[in-house]
Amino acid sequence: MSTERKIQEEVETLEQETNQHEIVLFNDDVNTFDFVIDSLIEVCDHTLEQAEQCTILVHYKGKCTVKTGKYNELKPRCSKLLSKGLSAEII
């Protein structure tokens, strides 16, 4: 493997790592499954199936990553989830 190729792979890996923040949604005893599903579709652009799977994971595991990306792209989405009364944070 050439030195140039190895350096390029290292740069690409670093770029991927710096962009990877996550919105984590936490379980609560307040919101219904349907409300959470509708919220994920609206705020995170999930398909119905994605939203249902995330909601089930949140219910049984206590939390689930619902969106990944750059921090400045996730911040408004997380704020909207919080304004809807859901428990979420960016990590």
Coordinates of C-alpha atoms in Angstrom, one line a residue:
M1 CA 0.0 0.0 0.0
S2 CA 1.4 3.4 -1.0
T3 CA 2.0 6.1 1.6
E4 CA -0.3 8.4 -0.2
R5 CA -3.2 5.9 0.0
K6 CA -2.6 5.2 3.7
I7 CA -2.7 9.0 4.5
Q8 CA -5.9 9.4 2.4
E9 CA -7.5 6.6 4.4
E10 CA -6.5 8.1 7.7
V11 CA -7.9 11.5 6.6
E12 CA -11.2 9.9 5.6
T13 CA -11.5 8.1 8.9
L14 CA -10.9 11.3 10.9
E15 CA -13.5 13.1 8.8
Q16 CA -16.1 10.4 9.5
E17 CA -15.3 10.5 13.3
T18 CA -15.7 14.3 13.6
N19 CA -19.1 14.2 12.0
Q20 CA -20.6 11.5 14.1
H21 CA -22.8 12.9 16.8
E22 CA -26.0 11.2 17.8
I23 CA -29.5 12.1 19.0
V24 CA -30.4 9.6 21.7
L25 CA -34.0 9.3 22.6
F26 CA -34.9 8.1 26.2
N27 CA -37.9 6.1 27.5
D28 CA -40.5 7.9 29.5
D29 CA -43.9 6.8 31.0
V30 CA -45.7 9.8 29.5
N31 CA -45.8 9.7 25.7
T32 CA -47.7 7.1 23.7
F33 CA -46.1 4.9 21.1
D34 CA -48.1 6.7 18.4
F35 CA -47.0 10.1 19.5
V36 CA -43.3 9.1 19.6
I37 CA -43.6 7.4 16.1
D38 CA -45.3 10.5 14.6
S39 CA -42.6 12.7 16.2
L40 CA -39.7 10.7 14.8
I41 CA -41.3 10.7 11.3
E42 CA -41.8 14.5 11.5
V43 CA -38.6 15.6 13.2
C44 CA -36.0 13.0 12.2
D45 CA -37.4 12.1 8.7
H46 CA -37.9 8.5 9.7
T47 CA -40.0 6.1 7.7
L48 CA -42.9 4.5 9.5
E49 CA -40.8 1.3 9.9
Q50 CA -37.8 3.1 11.3
A51 CA -39.9 5.1 13.7
E52 CA -41.7 1.9 15.0
Q53 CA -38.4 0.1 15.5
C54 CA -36.8 3.0 17.4
T55 CA -39.9 3.3 19.6
I56 CA -39.8 -0.4 20.4
L57 CA -36.0 -0.2 21.2
V58 CA -36.6 2.9 23.4
H59 CA -39.4 1.1 25.3
Y60 CA -37.5 -2.1 25.9
K61 CA -33.9 -0.9 26.1
G62 CA -34.5 2.5 27.7
K63 CA -32.8 4.5 24.9
C64 CA -32.1 4.4 21.2
T65 CA -30.0 6.5 18.8
V66 CA -32.6 8.0 16.4
K67 CA -30.3 10.2 14.2
T68 CA -26.6 10.7 13.5
G69 CA -24.8 13.5 11.8
K70 CA -23.1 16.8 12.3
Y71 CA -23.8 18.6 15.6
N72 CA -25.2 21.8 13.9
E73 CA -27.7 19.7 11.9
L74 CA -28.8 17.7 14.9
K75 CA -29.3 20.6 17.4
P76 CA -32.6 21.9 15.9
R77 CA -34.0 18.4 15.6
C78 CA -33.1 17.6 19.2
S79 CA -34.6 20.9 20.3
K80 CA -37.8 20.1 18.5
L81 CA -38.0 16.6 20.1
L82 CA -37.5 18.3 23.5
S83 CA -40.2 20.9 22.8
K84 CA -42.6 18.0 22.1
G85 CA -42.0 16.7 25.6
L86 CA -39.7 13.8 24.6
S87 CA -36.4 13.1 26.4
A88 CA -33.4 13.3 24.1
E89 CA -29.9 14.5 24.0
I90 CA -27.0 14.9 21.6
I91 CA -23.9 12.8 22.3

